[in-house]
CSV table of C-alpha atoms in Angstrom, one decimal:
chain,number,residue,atom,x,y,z
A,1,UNK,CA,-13.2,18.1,8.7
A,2,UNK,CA,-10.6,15.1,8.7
A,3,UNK,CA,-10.4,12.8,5.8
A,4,UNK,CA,-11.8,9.2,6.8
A,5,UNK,CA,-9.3,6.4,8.0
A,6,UNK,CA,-8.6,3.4,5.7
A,7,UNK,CA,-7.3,0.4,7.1
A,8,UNK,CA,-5.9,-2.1,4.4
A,9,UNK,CA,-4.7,-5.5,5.4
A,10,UNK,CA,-1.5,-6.3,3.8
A,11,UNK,CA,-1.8,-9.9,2.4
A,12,UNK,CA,1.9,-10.8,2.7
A,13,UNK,CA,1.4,-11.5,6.4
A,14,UNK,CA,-1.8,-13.8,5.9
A,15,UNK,CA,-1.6,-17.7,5.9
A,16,UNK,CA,-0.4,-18.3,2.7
A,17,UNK,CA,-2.3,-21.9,2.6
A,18,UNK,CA,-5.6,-20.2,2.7
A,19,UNK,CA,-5.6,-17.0,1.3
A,20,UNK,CA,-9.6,-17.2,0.0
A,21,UNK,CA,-9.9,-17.9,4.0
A,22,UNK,CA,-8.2,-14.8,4.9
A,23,UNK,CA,-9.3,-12.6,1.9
A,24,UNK,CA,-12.9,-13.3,3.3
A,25,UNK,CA,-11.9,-12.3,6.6
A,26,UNK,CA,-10.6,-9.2,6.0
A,27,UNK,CA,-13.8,-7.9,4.2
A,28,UNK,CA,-15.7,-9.6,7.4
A,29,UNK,CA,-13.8,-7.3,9.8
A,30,UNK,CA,-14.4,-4.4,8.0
A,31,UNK,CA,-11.6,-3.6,6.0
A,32,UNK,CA,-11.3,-0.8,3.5
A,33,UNK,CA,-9.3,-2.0,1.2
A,34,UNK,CA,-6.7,-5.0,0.6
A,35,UNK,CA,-2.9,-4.4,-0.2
A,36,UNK,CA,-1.2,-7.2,-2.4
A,37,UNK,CA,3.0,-7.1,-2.6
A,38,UNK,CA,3.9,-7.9,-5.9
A,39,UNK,CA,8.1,-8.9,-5.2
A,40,UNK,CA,10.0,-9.9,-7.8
A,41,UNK,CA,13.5,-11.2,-6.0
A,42,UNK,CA,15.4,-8.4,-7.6
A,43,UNK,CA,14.1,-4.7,-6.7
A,44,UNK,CA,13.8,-6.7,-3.5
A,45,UNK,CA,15.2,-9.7,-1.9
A,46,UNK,CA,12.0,-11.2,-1.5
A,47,UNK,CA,9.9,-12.9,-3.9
A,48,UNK,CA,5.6,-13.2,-3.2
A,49,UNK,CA,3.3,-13.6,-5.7
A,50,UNK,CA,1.9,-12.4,-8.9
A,51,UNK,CA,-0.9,-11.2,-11.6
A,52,UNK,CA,-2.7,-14.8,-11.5
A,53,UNK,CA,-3.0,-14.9,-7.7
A,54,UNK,CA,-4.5,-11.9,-7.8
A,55,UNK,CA,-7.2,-12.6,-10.6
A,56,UNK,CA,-7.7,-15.7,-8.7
A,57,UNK,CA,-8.4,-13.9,-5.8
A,58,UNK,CA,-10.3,-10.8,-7.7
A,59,UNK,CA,-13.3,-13.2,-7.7
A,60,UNK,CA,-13.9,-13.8,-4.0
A,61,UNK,CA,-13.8,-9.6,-2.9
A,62,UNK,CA,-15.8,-6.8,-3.0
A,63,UNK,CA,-13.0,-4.8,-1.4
A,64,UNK,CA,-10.7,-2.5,-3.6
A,65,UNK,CA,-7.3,-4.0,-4.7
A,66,UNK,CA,-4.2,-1.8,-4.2
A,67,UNK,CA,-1.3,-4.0,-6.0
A,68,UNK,CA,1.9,-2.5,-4.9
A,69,UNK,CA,4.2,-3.6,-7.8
A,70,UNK,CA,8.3,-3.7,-6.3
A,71,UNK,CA,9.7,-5.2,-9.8
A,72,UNK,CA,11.8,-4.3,-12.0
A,73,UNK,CA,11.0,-3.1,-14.6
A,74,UNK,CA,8.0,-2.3,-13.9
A,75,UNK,CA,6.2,-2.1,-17.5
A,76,UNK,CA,5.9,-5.4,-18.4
A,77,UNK,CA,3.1,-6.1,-14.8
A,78,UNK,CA,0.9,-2.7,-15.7
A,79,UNK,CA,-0.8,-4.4,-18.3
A,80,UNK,CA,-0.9,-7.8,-16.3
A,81,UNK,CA,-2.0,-6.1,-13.0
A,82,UNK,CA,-5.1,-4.0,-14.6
A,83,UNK,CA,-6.2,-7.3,-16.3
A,84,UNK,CA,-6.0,-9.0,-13.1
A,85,UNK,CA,-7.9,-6.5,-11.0
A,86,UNK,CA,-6.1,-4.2,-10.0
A,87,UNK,CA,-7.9,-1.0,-8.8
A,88,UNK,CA,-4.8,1.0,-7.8
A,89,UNK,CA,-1.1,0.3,-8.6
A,90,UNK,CA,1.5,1.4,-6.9
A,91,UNK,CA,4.8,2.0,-8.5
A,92,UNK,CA,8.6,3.0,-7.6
A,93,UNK,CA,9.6,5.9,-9.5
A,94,UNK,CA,13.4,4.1,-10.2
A,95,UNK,CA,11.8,1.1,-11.7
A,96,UNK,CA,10.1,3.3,-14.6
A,97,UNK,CA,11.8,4.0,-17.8
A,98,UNK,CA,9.2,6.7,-18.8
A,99,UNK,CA,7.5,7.6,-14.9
A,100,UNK,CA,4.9,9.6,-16.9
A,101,UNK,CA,3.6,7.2,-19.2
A,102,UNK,CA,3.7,4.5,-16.8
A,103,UNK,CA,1.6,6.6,-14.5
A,104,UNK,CA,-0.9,7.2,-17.6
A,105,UNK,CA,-1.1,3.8,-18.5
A,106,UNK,CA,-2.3,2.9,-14.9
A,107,UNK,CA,-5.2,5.6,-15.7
A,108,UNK,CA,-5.9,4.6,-19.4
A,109,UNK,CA,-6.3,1.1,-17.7
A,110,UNK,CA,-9.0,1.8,-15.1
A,111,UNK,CA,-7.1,2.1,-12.2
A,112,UNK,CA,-5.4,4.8,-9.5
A,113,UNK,CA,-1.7,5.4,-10.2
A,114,UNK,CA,0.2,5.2,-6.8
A,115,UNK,CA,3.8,6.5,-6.3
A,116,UNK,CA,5.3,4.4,-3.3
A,117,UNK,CA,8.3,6.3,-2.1
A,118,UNK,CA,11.0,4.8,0.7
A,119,UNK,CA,11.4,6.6,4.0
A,120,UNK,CA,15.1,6.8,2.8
A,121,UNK,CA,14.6,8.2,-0.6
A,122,UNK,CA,13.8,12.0,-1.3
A,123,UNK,CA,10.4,13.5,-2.5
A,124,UNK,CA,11.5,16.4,-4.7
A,125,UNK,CA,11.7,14.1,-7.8
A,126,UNK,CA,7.9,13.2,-7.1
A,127,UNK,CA,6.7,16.5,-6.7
A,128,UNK,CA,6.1,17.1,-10.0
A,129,UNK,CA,4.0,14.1,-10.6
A,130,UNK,CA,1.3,14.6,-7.7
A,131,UNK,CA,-1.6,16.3,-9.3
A,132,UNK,CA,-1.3,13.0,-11.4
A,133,UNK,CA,-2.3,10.1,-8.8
A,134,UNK,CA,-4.4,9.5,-7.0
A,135,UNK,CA,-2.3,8.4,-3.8
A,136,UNK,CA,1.7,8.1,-2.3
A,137,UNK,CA,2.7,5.6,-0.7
A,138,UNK,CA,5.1,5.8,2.2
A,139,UNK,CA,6.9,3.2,3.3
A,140,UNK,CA,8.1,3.2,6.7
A,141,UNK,CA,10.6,-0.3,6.7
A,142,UNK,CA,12.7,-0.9,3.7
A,143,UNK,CA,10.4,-2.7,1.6
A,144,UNK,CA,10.6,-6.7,0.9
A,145,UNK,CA,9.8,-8.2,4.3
A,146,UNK,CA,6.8,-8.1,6.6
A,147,UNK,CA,6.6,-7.7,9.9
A,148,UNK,CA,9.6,-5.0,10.5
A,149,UNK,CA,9.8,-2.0,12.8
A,150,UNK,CA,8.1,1.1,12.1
A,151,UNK,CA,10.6,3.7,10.9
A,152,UNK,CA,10.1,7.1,12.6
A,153,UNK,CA,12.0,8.8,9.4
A,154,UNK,CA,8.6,8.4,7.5
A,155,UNK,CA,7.3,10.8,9.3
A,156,UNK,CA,9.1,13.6,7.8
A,157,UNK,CA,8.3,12.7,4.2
A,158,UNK,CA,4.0,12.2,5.2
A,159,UNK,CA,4.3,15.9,6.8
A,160,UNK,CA,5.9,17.0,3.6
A,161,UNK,CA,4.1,15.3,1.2
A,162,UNK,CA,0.8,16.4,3.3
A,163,UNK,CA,2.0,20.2,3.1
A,164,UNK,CA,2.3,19.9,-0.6
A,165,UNK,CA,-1.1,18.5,-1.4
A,166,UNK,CA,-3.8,18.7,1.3
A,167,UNK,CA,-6.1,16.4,-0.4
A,168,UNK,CA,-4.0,13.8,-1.3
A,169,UNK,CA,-4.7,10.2,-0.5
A,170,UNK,CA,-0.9,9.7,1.7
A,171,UNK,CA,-0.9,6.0,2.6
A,172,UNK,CA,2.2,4.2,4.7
A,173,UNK,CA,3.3,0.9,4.9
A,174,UNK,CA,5.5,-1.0,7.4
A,175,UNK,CA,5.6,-2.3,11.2
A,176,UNK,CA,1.5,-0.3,11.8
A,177,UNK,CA,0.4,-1.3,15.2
A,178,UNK,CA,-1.5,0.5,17.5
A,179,UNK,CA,1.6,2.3,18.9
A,180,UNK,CA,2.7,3.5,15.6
A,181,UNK,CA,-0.6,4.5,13.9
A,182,UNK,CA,-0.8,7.6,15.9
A,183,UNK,CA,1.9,9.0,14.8
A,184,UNK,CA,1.4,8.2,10.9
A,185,UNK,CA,-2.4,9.8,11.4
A,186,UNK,CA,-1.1,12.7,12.6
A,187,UNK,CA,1.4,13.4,9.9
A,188,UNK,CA,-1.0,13.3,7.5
A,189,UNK,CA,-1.4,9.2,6.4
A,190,UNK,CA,-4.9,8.5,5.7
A,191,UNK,CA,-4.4,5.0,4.7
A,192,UNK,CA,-3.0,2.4,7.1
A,193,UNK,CA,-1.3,-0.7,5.5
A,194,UNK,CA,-1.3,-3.2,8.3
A,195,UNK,CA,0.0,-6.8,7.9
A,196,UNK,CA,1.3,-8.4,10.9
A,197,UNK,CA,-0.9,-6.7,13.2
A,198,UNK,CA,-3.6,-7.7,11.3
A,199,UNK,CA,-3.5,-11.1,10.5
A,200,UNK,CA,-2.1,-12.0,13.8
A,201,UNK,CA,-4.7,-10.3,16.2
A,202,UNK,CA,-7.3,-12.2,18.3
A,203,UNK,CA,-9.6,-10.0,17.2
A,204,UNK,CA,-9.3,-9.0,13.8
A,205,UNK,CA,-12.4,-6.4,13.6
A,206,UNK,CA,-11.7,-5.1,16.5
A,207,UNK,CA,-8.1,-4.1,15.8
A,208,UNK,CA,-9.7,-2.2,12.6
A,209,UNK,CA,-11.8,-0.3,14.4
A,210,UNK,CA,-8.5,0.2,16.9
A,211,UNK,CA,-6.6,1.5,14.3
A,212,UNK,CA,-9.0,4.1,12.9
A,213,UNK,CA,-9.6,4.8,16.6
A,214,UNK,CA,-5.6,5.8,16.7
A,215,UNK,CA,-6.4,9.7,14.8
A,216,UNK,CA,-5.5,12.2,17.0
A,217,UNK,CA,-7.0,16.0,16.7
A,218,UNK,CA,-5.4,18.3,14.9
């Protein structure tokens, strides 16, 4: 039997002016789960928002809050993100001093530890760590911008990191449409991260149920 479909609405491609707006929207049209990019200008060239825009928003949801931290380093947000709501946090191994303690703080604190891992970057130095989280994160642009094209490279690492733990969570990140999804499904992904084509369609429930529409059989 397949694993169910998550579609998470990436909040760096909603109007910024509004976000209670759009954070109500996305639970209206049926989303899983919400995705918030912490940037910090530095691991990337992009700077978003942080811990007290997401307690702020914690409030207004129901829906689960996957808080993708790209900072570095990343110890001082753990405690900051769990307080703020945080019900998984996704780390970059590089931005760790101690990956292993970071990864069981983000436990100890209530939440699922996340590895998020760059289509250009390899996966042997996270093998080790996967019976530890709860999910990996693939990122399919270079991470800092929304709204970028799909990179087929992540493909490879989802069908590796798929054959190396079946029931892992595998969620990817970066230019999901309805053209790309596909693809991702069938490598494995069972968590789509969609901004752009979220927050910009007509429709907005309709393209979730599109998107979990997009699995192919096996």
């Amino acid at each position: 039997m397949s694993p169910p479909i998550h579609i998470a609405p990436s909040l760096l491609a909603a109007d910024f002016s509004d976000l209670r707006t759009e954070l109500a929207s996305a639970q209206d049209a049926g989303a899983d789960r919400l995705h918030l990019d912490v940037m910090d200008h530095h691991y990337v060239p992009n700077l978003s928002f942080g811990p007290p825009v997401i307690a702020a928003l914690r409030a207004h949801s129901r829906l689960p809050f996957d808080v993708h931290l790209m900072v570095t380093p990343v110890e001082p947000l753990i405690e900051a993100s769990l307080r703020a709501g945080a019900d998984r946090i996704s780390i970059h191994p590089s931005t760790a001093h101690d990956l292993g303690a970071v990864i069981a703080a983000i436990r100890n604190g209530g939440a699922e530890p996340s590895l998020a891992l760059k289509f250009t970057e390899p996966i042997a130095p996270i093998l080790p760590y996967l019976h530890d989280i709860a999910d990996v994160l693939v990122m399919s642009v270079e991470p800092g911008f929304g709204g970028q094209s799909f990179q087929p490279a992540a493909l490879e690492h989802l069908r590796t990191l798929r054959a190396h733990a079946p029931d892992l969570s595998l969620s990817v990140d970066g230019g999901i449409t309805l053209e790309t999804a596909p693809a991702a499904l069938a490598a494995g992904a069972t968590t789509l991260i969609a901004g752009t084509s979220f927050f910009r369609a007509r429709n907005r429930a309709q393209m979730i149920v599109a998107l979990r529409s997009c699995s192919t059989p096996s």
